[in-house]
Amino acid sequence: MSVDDARFQLDDFRPAYLTLSPGELRRRAEAATQSLRSCQVCPRNCRVDRLAGQTGTCQIGRHARVSSAFPHFGEEDCLRGSRGSGTIFLAGCNLRCVFCQNFDISQLVEGREYGPGKIADMMLALQAEGCHNINLVTPEHVVPQMLEALYLAVDAGLRLPIVYNTSAYDSLQSLRLLDGIVDIYMPDFKLWTEPCCQRYLGARDYAHHARAAIAEMHRQVGPLRFMPDGVAARGVLIRHLVMPGLLEESAAIFRWLADNLSPDTYVNIMAQYHPANRVGTRTSDGGPGFVEINRPVTMRELSEAHRLARQAGLWRFD
Ligand code: SF4
């Protein structure tokens, strides 16, 4: 952890959205909502009319679906602090990860549909419970709905920073609508090569869009900085899940982050991969699916991932 480095501390912090000009948050919410008419909210560009209830790859129509909302103490130390991260788990997803550990929420779309007023109430309730931030989990496909809710919540007194907790399969159009609104971007940069992105994520162009999205996030908020108590205030926090047998993917991602973002990029190198969803399930020929990733990551692979991150020039990582 580099919380004690003075360069990465902010003594004076207010959520970015409080500095917008009057009416700007409402204007952004309205512009975003109109983009649902022929949906290009994410890189899938389905062009379905979600205002009329049609759905595309993400399976979500006019309104967002919420799986759960609660103070989360399982996130990174700098997000959960002492009072938890105010997490809102959003159902549906624009990726199709074969190893997804939350596939019931992301691919089976388990959750209840809520309009903007109810989601604004959830944000305010999480603030009343003392949470340090509002943590939107998998928001790529519901950016308009989150802006609608945020506009109402801020009007009613929300004062917490927004964490945008994403797969990084985001469109630049959506991210530009969030400029000056999101304080902490937390993209999970998953894989690098097109064959791996296609096989494991169901999106050949994933890394192409993730690179553009993460560069835009970094342009907006810069490297991760903290409040004096060690809680994250603003910046980009990269997550990277180490996967079995795929260290070359990790190495390419680390090199890109150090060379194209900054060696100061903060990275959480995650160790919790385990076979889930379609990995290890029976295929039509009777064998286990995706057998090459049907095991946990070894300690040797994890320590090698850390070595590769250091070798790339990164130094702020867990
Ligand atoms: S947000 Fe959903 S409907 Fe819109 S382009 Fe993405 S996957 Fe398609």
Tab-separated table of C-alpha atoms and ligand atoms in Angstrom:
chain	number	residue	atom	x	y	z
A	1	MET	CA	0.000	0.000	0.000
A	2	SER	CA	1.170	3.500	-0.735
A	3	VAL	CA	-1.423	5.345	1.311
A	4	ASP	CA	1.279	7.226	3.207
A	5	ASP	CA	2.896	8.746	0.096
A	6	ALA	CA	2.177	12.505	0.336
A	7	ARG	CA	1.799	12.799	-3.430
A	8	PHE	CA	-1.286	10.627	-3.262
A	9	GLN	CA	-3.117	12.342	-0.415
A	10	LEU	CA	-5.929	14.860	-0.717
A	11	ASP	CA	-6.456	17.040	2.361
A	12	ASP	CA	-9.538	18.724	1.010
A	13	PHE	CA	-12.136	16.602	-0.773
A	14	ARG	CA	-15.624	17.140	-2.108
A	15	PRO	CA	-17.362	14.765	-4.518
A	16	ALA	CA	-16.820	15.915	-8.086
A	17	TYR	CA	-20.536	16.247	-8.869
A	18	LEU	CA	-20.875	19.030	-6.286
A	19	THR	CA	-18.659	21.252	-8.430
A	20	LEU	CA	-20.791	20.935	-11.591
A	21	SER	CA	-22.640	24.016	-12.772
A	22	PRO	CA	-26.347	24.215	-11.793
A	23	GLY	CA	-28.510	22.003	-13.985
A	24	GLU	CA	-25.581	20.067	-15.441
A	25	LEU	CA	-26.349	16.801	-13.658
A	26	ARG	CA	-29.935	16.953	-14.884
A	27	ARG	CA	-28.780	17.739	-18.432
A	28	ARG	CA	-26.413	14.749	-18.408
A	29	ALA	CA	-29.153	12.444	-17.090
A	30	GLU	CA	-31.551	13.591	-19.821
A	31	ALA	CA	-28.947	13.225	-22.584
A	32	ALA	CA	-28.012	9.763	-21.360
A	33	THR	CA	-31.629	8.656	-21.162
A	34	GLN	CA	-32.228	9.671	-24.768
A	35	SER	CA	-29.311	7.425	-25.785
A	36	LEU	CA	-31.481	4.438	-24.754
A	37	ARG	CA	-33.695	5.113	-27.793
A	38	SER	CA	-31.231	3.343	-30.089
A	39	CYS	CA	-28.903	1.873	-27.519
A	40	GLN	CA	-25.194	2.481	-27.908
A	41	VAL	CA	-24.597	2.786	-24.176
A	42	CYS	CA	-21.799	0.184	-24.350
A	43	PRO	CA	-19.520	-1.198	-27.090
A	44	ARG	CA	-22.064	-3.835	-28.134
A	45	ASN	CA	-24.003	-1.105	-29.993
A	46	CYS	CA	-27.209	-3.178	-30.074
A	47	ARG	CA	-29.296	-0.185	-31.254
A	48	VAL	CA	-32.446	-1.563	-29.622
A	49	ASP	CA	-35.086	0.830	-28.266
A	50	ARG	CA	-34.749	0.359	-24.525
A	51	LEU	CA	-37.135	3.241	-23.834
A	52	ALA	CA	-39.789	1.007	-25.455
A	53	GLY	CA	-38.682	-1.948	-23.324
A	54	GLN	CA	-36.578	-3.749	-25.932
A	55	THR	CA	-33.431	-5.504	-24.694
A	56	GLY	CA	-30.042	-6.277	-26.197
A	57	THR	CA	-27.093	-8.363	-25.026
A	58	CYS	CA	-27.255	-7.003	-21.467
A	59	GLN	CA	-30.917	-8.119	-21.139
A	60	ILE	CA	-31.889	-4.868	-19.383
A	61	GLY	CA	-34.589	-2.591	-20.799
A	62	ARG	CA	-35.860	0.815	-19.660
A	63	HIS	CA	-35.097	0.385	-15.951
A	64	ALA	CA	-32.147	-1.057	-14.072
A	65	ARG	CA	-32.454	-4.229	-12.035
A	66	VAL	CA	-30.820	-4.332	-8.597
A	67	SER	CA	-29.731	-7.597	-7.039
A	68	SER	CA	-28.763	-6.157	-3.635
A	69	ALA	CA	-27.608	-2.973	-1.899
A	70	PHE	CA	-25.679	-3.001	1.386
A	71	PRO	CA	-22.548	-1.743	3.206
A	72	HIS	CA	-19.863	-4.068	1.790
A	73	PHE	CA	-16.854	-4.986	3.933
A	74	GLY	CA	-15.292	-7.343	1.373
A	75	GLU	CA	-13.986	-4.670	-1.012
A	76	GLU	CA	-10.455	-3.235	-0.987
A	77	ASP	CA	-9.367	-1.703	2.379
A	78	CYS	CA	-9.331	1.764	0.854
A	79	LEU	CA	-12.978	1.459	-0.256
A	80	ARG	CA	-14.532	-0.238	2.750
A	81	GLY	CA	-12.687	1.886	5.350
A	82	SER	CA	-14.260	1.383	8.787
A	83	ARG	CA	-17.922	1.769	7.758
A	84	GLY	CA	-18.180	-0.170	4.503
A	85	SER	CA	-18.556	0.626	0.828
A	86	GLY	CA	-22.168	1.418	-0.121
A	87	THR	CA	-22.509	-1.243	-2.781
A	88	ILE	CA	-25.347	-1.515	-5.295
A	89	PHE	CA	-25.138	-4.766	-7.308
A	90	LEU	CA	-26.713	-4.247	-10.731
A	91	ALA	CA	-28.141	-7.201	-12.642
A	92	GLY	CA	-27.312	-7.914	-16.283
A	93	CYS	CA	-23.983	-7.535	-18.065
A	94	ASN	CA	-22.634	-6.827	-21.527
A	95	LEU	CA	-19.954	-9.557	-21.266
A	96	ARG	CA	-20.424	-13.330	-21.209
A	97	CYS	CA	-17.539	-14.494	-19.032
A	98	VAL	CA	-17.500	-18.298	-18.947
A	99	PHE	CA	-15.903	-18.160	-15.468
A	100	CYS	CA	-18.208	-15.478	-13.972
A	101	GLN	CA	-18.578	-16.000	-10.229
A	102	ASN	CA	-21.789	-13.928	-10.154
A	103	PHE	CA	-23.420	-15.387	-13.253
A	104	ASP	CA	-26.796	-15.641	-11.500
A	105	ILE	CA	-26.816	-11.821	-11.324
A	106	SER	CA	-24.925	-10.998	-14.522
A	107	GLN	CA	-26.261	-13.611	-16.965
A	108	LEU	CA	-29.439	-14.935	-15.335
A	109	VAL	CA	-30.359	-11.313	-14.441
A	110	GLU	CA	-31.541	-12.100	-10.923
A	111	GLY	CA	-32.749	-8.902	-9.289
A	112	ARG	CA	-35.716	-6.544	-9.078
A	113	GLU	CA	-36.482	-3.725	-11.441
A	114	TYR	CA	-36.390	-0.268	-9.850
A	115	GLY	CA	-37.032	3.215	-11.194
A	116	PRO	CA	-34.682	6.149	-10.486
A	117	GLY	CA	-36.525	7.281	-7.343
A	118	LYS	CA	-36.058	3.932	-5.600
A	119	ILE	CA	-32.387	3.704	-6.574
A	120	ALA	CA	-31.853	7.263	-5.300
A	121	ASP	CA	-33.453	6.138	-2.014
A	122	MET	CA	-30.967	3.230	-1.851
A	123	MET	CA	-28.058	5.656	-2.261
A	124	LEU	CA	-29.381	7.900	0.495
A	125	ALA	CA	-29.989	4.924	2.792
A	126	LEU	CA	-26.382	3.757	2.305
A	127	GLN	CA	-25.197	7.274	3.138
A	128	ALA	CA	-27.396	7.290	6.282
A	129	GLU	CA	-25.775	3.982	7.313
A	130	GLY	CA	-22.383	5.710	7.279
A	131	CYS	CA	-20.855	4.192	4.122
A	132	HIS	CA	-17.793	5.928	2.694
A	133	ASN	CA	-18.940	5.868	-0.920
A	134	ILE	CA	-21.592	4.650	-3.380
A	135	ASN	CA	-20.158	1.668	-5.240
A	136	LEU	CA	-21.991	0.855	-8.498
A	137	VAL	CA	-21.131	-2.737	-9.446
A	138	THR	CA	-21.398	-3.605	-13.170
A	139	PRO	CA	-22.901	-0.283	-14.321
A	140	GLU	CA	-21.662	-0.287	-17.966
A	141	HIS	CA	-25.094	-1.060	-19.431
A	142	VAL	CA	-27.132	1.183	-17.087
A	143	VAL	CA	-25.193	4.461	-17.109
A	144	PRO	CA	-28.338	6.454	-18.070
A	145	GLN	CA	-30.369	4.880	-15.275
A	146	MET	CA	-27.599	5.600	-12.735
A	147	LEU	CA	-27.409	9.239	-13.831
A	148	GLU	CA	-31.186	9.576	-13.468
A	149	ALA	CA	-30.986	8.191	-9.929
A	150	LEU	CA	-27.918	10.219	-9.013
A	151	TYR	CA	-29.551	13.465	-10.067
A	152	LEU	CA	-32.442	12.780	-7.662
A	153	ALA	CA	-30.157	11.583	-4.857
A	154	VAL	CA	-27.844	14.606	-5.038
A	155	ASP	CA	-30.869	16.901	-5.055
A	156	ALA	CA	-32.004	15.148	-1.874
A	157	GLY	CA	-28.637	15.483	-0.113
A	158	LEU	CA	-26.251	12.755	-1.339
A	159	ARG	CA	-22.661	13.819	-0.587
A	160	LEU	CA	-20.644	10.592	-1.044
A	161	PRO	CA	-18.097	9.936	-3.813
A	162	ILE	CA	-19.199	7.596	-6.601
A	163	VAL	CA	-17.212	4.421	-7.328
A	164	TYR	CA	-17.704	3.100	-10.878
A	165	ASN	CA	-16.916	-0.615	-10.512
A	166	THR	CA	-16.710	-1.919	-14.075
A	167	SER	CA	-15.458	-4.710	-16.347
A	168	ALA	CA	-13.940	-1.889	-18.482
A	169	TYR	CA	-16.115	-2.891	-21.443
A	170	ASP	CA	-17.409	0.686	-21.505
A	171	SER	CA	-18.152	3.105	-24.327
A	172	LEU	CA	-16.388	6.457	-24.516
A	173	GLN	CA	-19.782	8.078	-25.052
A	174	SER	CA	-20.986	6.848	-21.641
A	175	LEU	CA	-17.735	7.697	-19.886
A	176	ARG	CA	-17.810	11.274	-21.178
A	177	LEU	CA	-21.255	11.685	-19.627
A	178	LEU	CA	-19.664	10.678	-16.309
A	179	ASP	CA	-16.802	13.202	-16.533
A	180	GLY	CA	-16.909	15.361	-13.401
A	181	ILE	CA	-19.397	13.011	-11.719
A	182	VAL	CA	-17.485	9.810	-10.909
A	183	ASP	CA	-14.594	10.198	-8.452
A	184	ILE	CA	-13.225	6.655	-8.381
A	185	TYR	CA	-13.074	4.416	-11.433
A	186	MET	CA	-12.414	0.755	-10.647
A	187	PRO	CA	-12.042	-1.109	-13.963
A	188	ASP	CA	-11.251	-4.823	-13.936
A	189	PHE	CA	-8.806	-5.244	-16.843
A	190	LYS	CA	-9.326	-8.953	-17.531
A	191	LEU	CA	-7.563	-10.213	-20.655
A	192	TRP	CA	-5.407	-8.933	-23.495
A	193	THR	CA	-5.395	-11.066	-26.668
A	194	GLU	CA	-8.388	-11.309	-29.017
A	195	PRO	CA	-8.620	-15.143	-28.951
A	196	CYS	CA	-8.703	-15.165	-25.129
A	197	CYS	CA	-11.199	-12.287	-25.003
A	198	GLN	CA	-13.464	-14.156	-27.417
A	199	ARG	CA	-13.131	-17.540	-25.732
A	200	TYR	CA	-13.449	-16.479	-22.095
A	201	LEU	CA	-15.389	-13.162	-22.195
A	202	GLY	CA	-17.499	-13.536	-25.332
A	203	ALA	CA	-16.153	-10.250	-26.741
A	204	ARG	CA	-13.252	-10.355	-29.204
A	205	ASP	CA	-12.872	-6.566	-29.051
A	206	TYR	CA	-12.823	-6.399	-25.227
A	207	ALA	CA	-9.182	-5.318	-24.782
A	208	HIS	CA	-9.448	-2.722	-27.552
A	209	HIS	CA	-12.363	-1.035	-25.776
A	210	ALA	CA	-10.898	-1.566	-22.298
A	211	ARG	CA	-7.700	0.268	-23.272
A	212	ALA	CA	-9.649	3.249	-24.616
A	213	ALA	CA	-11.993	3.275	-21.615
A	214	ILE	CA	-9.230	3.081	-19.007
A	215	ALA	CA	-7.227	5.820	-20.748
A	216	GLU	CA	-10.342	8.044	-20.612
A	217	MET	CA	-10.898	7.223	-16.940
A	218	HIS	CA	-7.288	8.152	-16.172
A	219	ARG	CA	-7.645	11.384	-18.132
A	220	GLN	CA	-10.652	12.306	-16.003
A	221	VAL	CA	-9.425	11.453	-12.497
A	222	GLY	CA	-5.696	10.517	-12.631
A	223	PRO	CA	-3.910	8.069	-10.315
A	224	LEU	CA	-5.638	6.925	-7.125
A	225	ARG	CA	-5.423	9.360	-4.203
A	226	PHE	CA	-6.582	9.021	-0.621
A	227	MET	CA	-8.040	11.048	2.178
A	228	PRO	CA	-5.868	11.403	5.305
A	229	ASP	CA	-7.667	8.441	6.917
A	230	GLY	CA	-6.596	6.147	4.041
A	231	VAL	CA	-9.995	5.953	2.344
A	232	ALA	CA	-9.898	6.370	-1.436
A	233	ALA	CA	-11.023	9.797	-2.630
A	234	ARG	CA	-10.367	10.086	-6.367
A	235	GLY	CA	-8.552	8.298	-9.163
A	236	VAL	CA	-8.294	4.995	-11.016
A	237	LEU	CA	-7.983	1.708	-9.120
A	238	ILE	CA	-7.275	-1.157	-11.532
A	239	ARG	CA	-8.292	-4.689	-10.698
A	240	HIS	CA	-6.721	-7.659	-12.445
A	241	LEU	CA	-7.794	-11.247	-11.780
A	242	VAL	CA	-4.898	-13.656	-12.298
A	243	MET	CA	-6.111	-16.673	-14.282
A	244	PRO	CA	-4.606	-20.180	-14.490
A	245	GLY	CA	-2.079	-20.565	-17.286
A	246	LEU	CA	-2.653	-17.033	-18.609
A	247	LEU	CA	0.282	-15.073	-17.168
A	248	GLU	CA	1.224	-13.729	-20.588
A	249	GLU	CA	-2.107	-11.918	-20.607
A	250	SER	CA	-1.275	-10.416	-17.194
A	251	ALA	CA	2.197	-9.340	-18.346
A	252	ALA	CA	0.838	-7.522	-21.400
A	253	ILE	CA	-1.750	-5.697	-19.273
A	254	PHE	CA	0.853	-4.632	-16.694
A	255	ARG	CA	3.199	-3.344	-19.419
A	256	TRP	CA	0.411	-1.340	-21.016
A	257	LEU	CA	-0.636	0.195	-17.687
A	258	ALA	CA	2.919	1.241	-16.798
A	259	ASP	CA	3.816	2.525	-20.274
A	260	ASN	CA	0.537	4.157	-21.334
A	261	LEU	CA	-1.158	5.218	-18.106
A	262	SER	CA	1.520	5.690	-15.468
A	263	PRO	CA	3.899	3.619	-13.336
A	264	ASP	CA	1.933	5.203	-10.451
A	265	THR	CA	-1.194	3.283	-11.475
A	266	TYR	CA	-2.672	1.500	-8.469
A	267	VAL	CA	-3.379	-2.190	-9.191
A	268	ASN	CA	-5.125	-4.824	-7.115
A	269	ILE	CA	-3.757	-8.154	-8.360
A	270	MET	CA	-6.575	-10.505	-7.387
A	271	ALA	CA	-5.983	-14.112	-6.346
A	272	GLN	CA	-9.528	-15.413	-5.929
A	273	TYR	CA	-10.100	-17.086	-9.286
A	274	HIS	CA	-11.892	-20.394	-8.995
A	275	PRO	CA	-13.781	-22.418	-11.612
A	276	ALA	CA	-17.407	-21.260	-11.864
A	277	ASN	CA	-20.277	-20.831	-14.325
A	278	ARG	CA	-19.458	-22.842	-17.486
A	279	VAL	CA	-15.943	-23.848	-16.443
A	280	GLY	CA	-15.870	-27.512	-15.527
A	281	THR	CA	-19.489	-28.198	-16.468
A	282	ARG	CA	-20.328	-31.067	-18.831
A	283	THR	CA	-20.194	-30.300	-22.520
A	284	SER	CA	-22.118	-32.139	-25.260
A	285	ASP	CA	-19.260	-34.652	-25.620
A	286	GLY	CA	-19.405	-35.445	-21.880
A	287	GLY	CA	-16.097	-33.816	-20.872
A	288	PRO	CA	-15.595	-30.741	-18.671
A	289	GLY	CA	-15.830	-27.369	-20.435
A	290	PHE	CA	-12.854	-25.018	-20.572
A	291	VAL	CA	-10.669	-27.685	-18.993
A	292	GLU	CA	-7.530	-25.528	-19.310
A	293	ILE	CA	-8.859	-23.039	-16.722
A	294	ASN	CA	-10.646	-25.624	-14.571
A	295	ARG	CA	-8.374	-25.199	-11.540
A	296	PRO	CA	-7.441	-22.482	-9.019
A	297	VAL	CA	-4.387	-20.289	-9.561
A	298	THR	CA	-1.204	-21.610	-7.912
A	299	MET	CA	0.912	-19.701	-5.402
A	300	ARG	CA	3.731	-19.785	-7.947
A	301	GLU	CA	1.514	-18.123	-10.557
A	302	LEU	CA	0.495	-15.435	-8.076
A	303	SER	CA	4.028	-14.578	-7.065
A	304	GLU	CA	5.020	-14.568	-10.749
A	305	ALA	CA	2.175	-12.105	-11.464
A	306	HIS	CA	3.575	-9.784	-8.781
A	307	ARG	CA	7.046	-10.117	-10.268
A	308	LEU	CA	5.702	-9.284	-13.730
A	309	ALA	CA	3.964	-6.177	-12.374
A	310	ARG	CA	7.205	-4.976	-10.758
A	311	GLN	CA	9.163	-5.792	-13.903
A	312	ALA	CA	6.719	-3.684	-15.939
A	313	GLY	CA	7.496	-0.712	-13.670
A	314	LEU	CA	4.382	-0.728	-11.491
A	315	TRP	CA	4.920	-0.276	-7.762
A	316	ARG	CA	1.511	0.532	-6.251
A	317	PHE	CA	-0.139	-2.874	-6.122
A	318	ASP	CA	-1.517	-5.398	-3.634
B	1	SF4	S1	-26.134	-1.380	-22.962
B	1	SF4	FE1	-27.143	-3.363	-23.414
B	1	SF4	S2	-28.572	-2.933	-25.119
B	1	SF4	FE2	-27.167	-1.181	-24.957
B	1	SF4	S3	-25.516	-1.598	-26.419
B	1	SF4	FE3	-24.842	-2.431	-24.439
B	1	SF4	S4	-25.494	-4.566	-24.369
B	1	SF4	FE4	-26.624	-3.561	-26.042
